[in-house]
Amino acid sequence: MKKLFTTVLVLALVLQVNAQNQLILHADLGKTKISKHIYGHFSEHLGKCIYGGFYVGENNTKIANSKGVRKDVIEALKKMKIPNLRWPGGCFADTYHWEDGIGPVSQRPKMINTNWGGVTEDNSFGTHDFLNMCELLGAEPYLAANVGSGTVQEFTQWIQYVNFDGESPMSKVRIENGREKAWNVKFWGVGNEAWGCGGNMRVEHYVDIYRQYATFMTDWSNASQIFRIASGANGADYHWTEVLMRDIPHDILDGVALHHYSNVQWSNKGSSTDFNEGQYFATLKSALFMDELVTRHSTIMDRYDPAKKIALVVDEWGGWYDVEPGTNPGFLYQQNTMRDAMIAGVTLNIFNNHSERVRIANLAQTINVLQAVILTKDEKMILTPTYHVMEMYNVHQDGILLPIDLKTNNYQFEGKTLPAVSASASRDQSGTTHISLVNIDAKNAQEISIQLQGTKYNSVTGRILTSATLQDHNTFENPSKVKPETFKGATLASDLKVTLPPFSVVVLELK
Ligand code: AHR
């Protein structure tokens, strides 16, 4: 009798634990499109992002390249389905004069990259190189223009140079430099971090500057509709968003930016690979704060723009740690572990679930800088765990967001808690449903019961990214230590039952 009682008690406890992770998928209630542009990337003239990362120069005989751009990088980014690429900064953007990066390379003036290591920038990678590279990648360019140390004239001439197909002073120079057809660049940032490296401005001052610049941003081409993005808030600076939305006429404002980086703390960021569970927990807490940020900035935007015409553009996000020992502190080179895969998984779920308002985002940065998807060393290239998450999640690009109700267990660490499971779901154009699930719990697997409402599915398949330890990462010696595998932990009956190992990212496909 006692044995039976104990068995029933254990069973009840197990059921209770399992019951806590529940997801209801409303497969018939989707209405919002997840813009592919929330899967965007960022490339700054910083450390080895451009030079050595994307670009090795046309005369490089050791590394296969197409007009100087690494072929291995092009192939990897195309496979990941990179939808857009922001350039040339970051802080660098507000020091950059685009005219210095056109024409014969030997005649281009040099400059000092004052933000990033004080190195000499020879301007060998400029507007043509970037925009042609975007064509090779199949990615839309997002140009961040100089407001901090530039002029309205310089800005408008750049637009004319890249977007005007008729006869004009700037299109004439473009054609002389070898490009007949305009590129029709749509996304334009009006400065970067105006509250910091972009000029240390108060938002009350920046809105007037923005109004002035945006007024003269003529849409030179009829084919492109210029999309103007205002330099946005630093994290939780809600006043910044309030003033942008209130004081900029909405007919010259298409996007409002937001920047948020994740780490333990700014004054003590710690190593990218040598971290303990406390540091992991703190970093994930900081990453999950993105949900509150996006919710609260959106709430402010809703007050001024209930029709959600203006996009929230999270054009810098990702993990930021100490640089790798022995590397230039100004180059922001860091490794990328399963912790970064967790950051990417939860953040992309947040963006998907807020896709009504978040319509562009850019991970910082694509190659060799911060939470990179690719690391290079001379002719070698490796894909990071973050790359794999981005590639697995690309099934959501331009899908219809399917609403979910999620009830999750807590991930507990020393009396503190975070939600263990994060999720989002979409239906693609062929009618296939994808559910992305992340278990951030460092020690415990999580079982989830998923109720599938509003449609009938006959099959489930999936892929998983996990590894033996949270610190696992790919190296030039062992490039495939962390890579996606086929997922076998899902069973479909009346409900879908899924078991997520500790610190894992899973993407399911339901047909
Ligand atoms: O991504 C690195 C830097 O972080 C960017 O240049 C700047 O915009 C931000 O502060």
PDB file of N, CA, C and O in Angstrom, residues 3 42-43 55 71 105 143 145 201 206 208 265 279 287 298 305 308 371 406 412 418 436 442 499:
ATOM      1  N   LYS A   3       3.921   1.388  -0.964  1.00  0.00           N
ATOM      2  CA  LYS A   3       4.651   1.464  -2.232  1.00  0.00           C
ATOM      3  C   LYS A   3       3.779   2.125  -3.318  1.00  0.00           C
ATOM      4  O   LYS A   3       4.222   2.976  -4.093  1.00  0.00           O
ATOM      5  N   PHE A  42      25.299  43.200 -39.500  1.00  0.00           N
ATOM      6  CA  PHE A  42      25.945  44.495 -39.347  1.00  0.00           C
ATOM      7  C   PHE A  42      27.442  44.333 -39.613  1.00  0.00           C
ATOM      8  O   PHE A  42      28.072  43.405 -39.102  1.00  0.00           O
ATOM      9  N   SER A  43      27.984  45.219 -40.449  1.00  0.00           N
ATOM     10  CA  SER A  43      29.416  45.128 -40.782  1.00  0.00           C
ATOM     11  C   SER A  43      30.034  46.519 -40.667  1.00  0.00           C
ATOM     12  O   SER A  43      29.719  47.411 -41.442  1.00  0.00           O
ATOM     13  N   TYR A  55      36.530  41.122 -46.776  1.00  0.00           N
ATOM     14  CA  TYR A  55      37.286  41.605 -47.924  1.00  0.00           C
ATOM     15  C   TYR A  55      38.769  41.293 -47.791  1.00  0.00           C
ATOM     16  O   TYR A  55      39.380  41.608 -46.766  1.00  0.00           O
ATOM     17  N   LYS A  71      35.055  34.188 -51.115  1.00  0.00           N
ATOM     18  CA  LYS A  71      34.011  33.319 -51.659  1.00  0.00           C
ATOM     19  C   LYS A  71      33.409  32.419 -50.573  1.00  0.00           C
ATOM     20  O   LYS A  71      32.219  32.118 -50.612  1.00  0.00           O
ATOM     21  N   VAL A 105      41.719  53.210 -56.254  1.00  0.00           N
ATOM     22  CA  VAL A 105      42.092  52.915 -54.859  1.00  0.00           C
ATOM     23  C   VAL A 105      43.357  53.671 -54.453  1.00  0.00           C
ATOM     24  O   VAL A 105      43.441  54.223 -53.345  1.00  0.00           O
ATOM     25  N   LEU A 143      22.548  51.550 -45.422  1.00  0.00           N
ATOM     26  CA  LEU A 143      23.652  52.496 -45.263  1.00  0.00           C
ATOM     27  C   LEU A 143      23.401  53.411 -44.065  1.00  0.00           C
ATOM     28  O   LEU A 143      22.353  54.057 -43.974  1.00  0.00           O
ATOM     29  N   ALA A 145      24.487  56.706 -42.513  1.00  0.00           N
ATOM     30  CA  ALA A 145      25.185  57.888 -43.023  1.00  0.00           C
ATOM     31  C   ALA A 145      25.692  58.786 -41.891  1.00  0.00           C
ATOM     32  O   ALA A 145      25.156  58.782 -40.779  1.00  0.00           O
ATOM     33  N   MET A 201      24.620  63.934 -28.295  1.00  0.00           N
ATOM     34  CA  MET A 201      23.523  64.914 -28.335  1.00  0.00           C
ATOM     35  C   MET A 201      22.422  64.551 -27.339  1.00  0.00           C
ATOM     36  O   MET A 201      22.235  63.391 -26.983  1.00  0.00           O
ATOM     37  N   TYR A 206      18.842  66.330 -31.283  1.00  0.00           N
ATOM     38  CA  TYR A 206      18.911  65.383 -32.409  1.00  0.00           C
ATOM     39  C   TYR A 206      17.642  65.431 -33.267  1.00  0.00           C
ATOM     40  O   TYR A 206      17.725  65.340 -34.492  1.00  0.00           O
ATOM     41  N   ASP A 208      15.843  67.863 -34.152  1.00  0.00           N
ATOM     42  CA  ASP A 208      15.923  68.955 -35.131  1.00  0.00           C
ATOM     43  C   ASP A 208      16.919  68.628 -36.236  1.00  0.00           C
ATOM     44  O   ASP A 208      16.692  68.906 -37.412  1.00  0.00           O
ATOM     45  N   GLN A 265      28.023  42.508 -16.885  1.00  0.00           N
ATOM     46  CA  GLN A 265      27.935  43.947 -16.603  1.00  0.00           C
ATOM     47  C   GLN A 265      29.001  44.659 -17.441  1.00  0.00           C
ATOM     48  O   GLN A 265      30.028  44.080 -17.767  1.00  0.00           O
ATOM     49  N   GLN A 279      27.754  33.738 -14.377  1.00  0.00           N
ATOM     50  CA  GLN A 279      27.947  34.691 -15.487  1.00  0.00           C
ATOM     51  C   GLN A 279      27.023  34.353 -16.661  1.00  0.00           C
ATOM     52  O   GLN A 279      26.498  35.246 -17.330  1.00  0.00           O
ATOM     53  N   ALA A 287      20.029  39.308 -21.932  1.00  0.00           N
ATOM     54  CA  ALA A 287      19.461  39.063 -23.275  1.00  0.00           C
ATOM     55  C   ALA A 287      17.939  39.071 -23.229  1.00  0.00           C
ATOM     56  O   ALA A 287      17.281  39.659 -24.099  1.00  0.00           O
ATOM     57  N   SER A 298       7.753  49.833 -27.853  1.00  0.00           N
ATOM     58  CA  SER A 298       6.588  49.683 -28.741  1.00  0.00           C
ATOM     59  C   SER A 298       5.362  50.368 -28.137  1.00  0.00           C
ATOM     60  O   SER A 298       4.561  50.961 -28.868  1.00  0.00           O
ATOM     61  N   ASP A 305       1.607  56.239 -32.944  1.00  0.00           N
ATOM     62  CA  ASP A 305       1.473  55.584 -34.251  1.00  0.00           C
ATOM     63  C   ASP A 305       0.706  54.267 -34.064  1.00  0.00           C
ATOM     64  O   ASP A 305       1.270  53.182 -34.197  1.00  0.00           O
ATOM     65  N   LYS A 308       0.946  51.396 -36.470  1.00  0.00           N
ATOM     66  CA  LYS A 308       2.258  50.727 -36.545  1.00  0.00           C
ATOM     67  C   LYS A 308       2.929  50.899 -37.906  1.00  0.00           C
ATOM     68  O   LYS A 308       3.489  49.962 -38.475  1.00  0.00           O
ATOM     69  N   GLN A 371      29.395  39.369 -31.385  1.00  0.00           N
ATOM     70  CA  GLN A 371      28.734  38.058 -31.543  1.00  0.00           C
ATOM     71  C   GLN A 371      28.683  37.658 -33.020  1.00  0.00           C
ATOM     72  O   GLN A 371      27.614  37.635 -33.657  1.00  0.00           O
ATOM     73  N   LEU A 406       2.407  30.360 -23.996  1.00  0.00           N
ATOM     74  CA  LEU A 406       3.490  29.535 -23.436  1.00  0.00           C
ATOM     75  C   LEU A 406       3.487  29.634 -21.917  1.00  0.00           C
ATOM     76  O   LEU A 406       3.492  30.729 -21.350  1.00  0.00           O
ATOM     77  N   GLN A 412      16.343  27.946 -12.529  1.00  0.00           N
ATOM     78  CA  GLN A 412      16.701  28.511 -11.229  1.00  0.00           C
ATOM     79  C   GLN A 412      18.206  28.464 -11.016  1.00  0.00           C
ATOM     80  O   GLN A 412      18.844  27.453 -11.319  1.00  0.00           O
ATOM     81  N   LEU A 418      14.726  32.559 -14.143  1.00  0.00           N
ATOM     82  CA  LEU A 418      14.439  33.073 -15.494  1.00  0.00           C
ATOM     83  C   LEU A 418      13.500  32.066 -16.157  1.00  0.00           C
ATOM     84  O   LEU A 418      13.555  30.878 -15.827  1.00  0.00           O
ATOM     85  N   SER A 436      10.197  27.324 -33.184  1.00  0.00           N
ATOM     86  CA  SER A 436      11.552  27.355 -32.636  1.00  0.00           C
ATOM     87  C   SER A 436      11.463  27.404 -31.120  1.00  0.00           C
ATOM     88  O   SER A 436      10.725  28.221 -30.556  1.00  0.00           O
ATOM     89  N   ALA A 442      20.639  25.533 -17.661  1.00  0.00           N
ATOM     90  CA  ALA A 442      21.999  24.990 -17.802  1.00  0.00           C
ATOM     91  C   ALA A 442      22.092  23.539 -17.369  1.00  0.00           C
ATOM     92  O   ALA A 442      23.046  22.844 -17.721  1.00  0.00           O
ATOM     93  N   THR A 499      11.001  16.946 -25.864  1.00  0.00           N
ATOM     94  CA  THR A 499      11.962  17.021 -24.760  1.00  0.00           C
ATOM     95  C   THR A 499      13.183  17.790 -25.232  1.00  0.00           C
ATOM     96  O   THR A 499      13.866  17.379 -26.179  1.00  0.00           O
TER      97      THR A 499
END
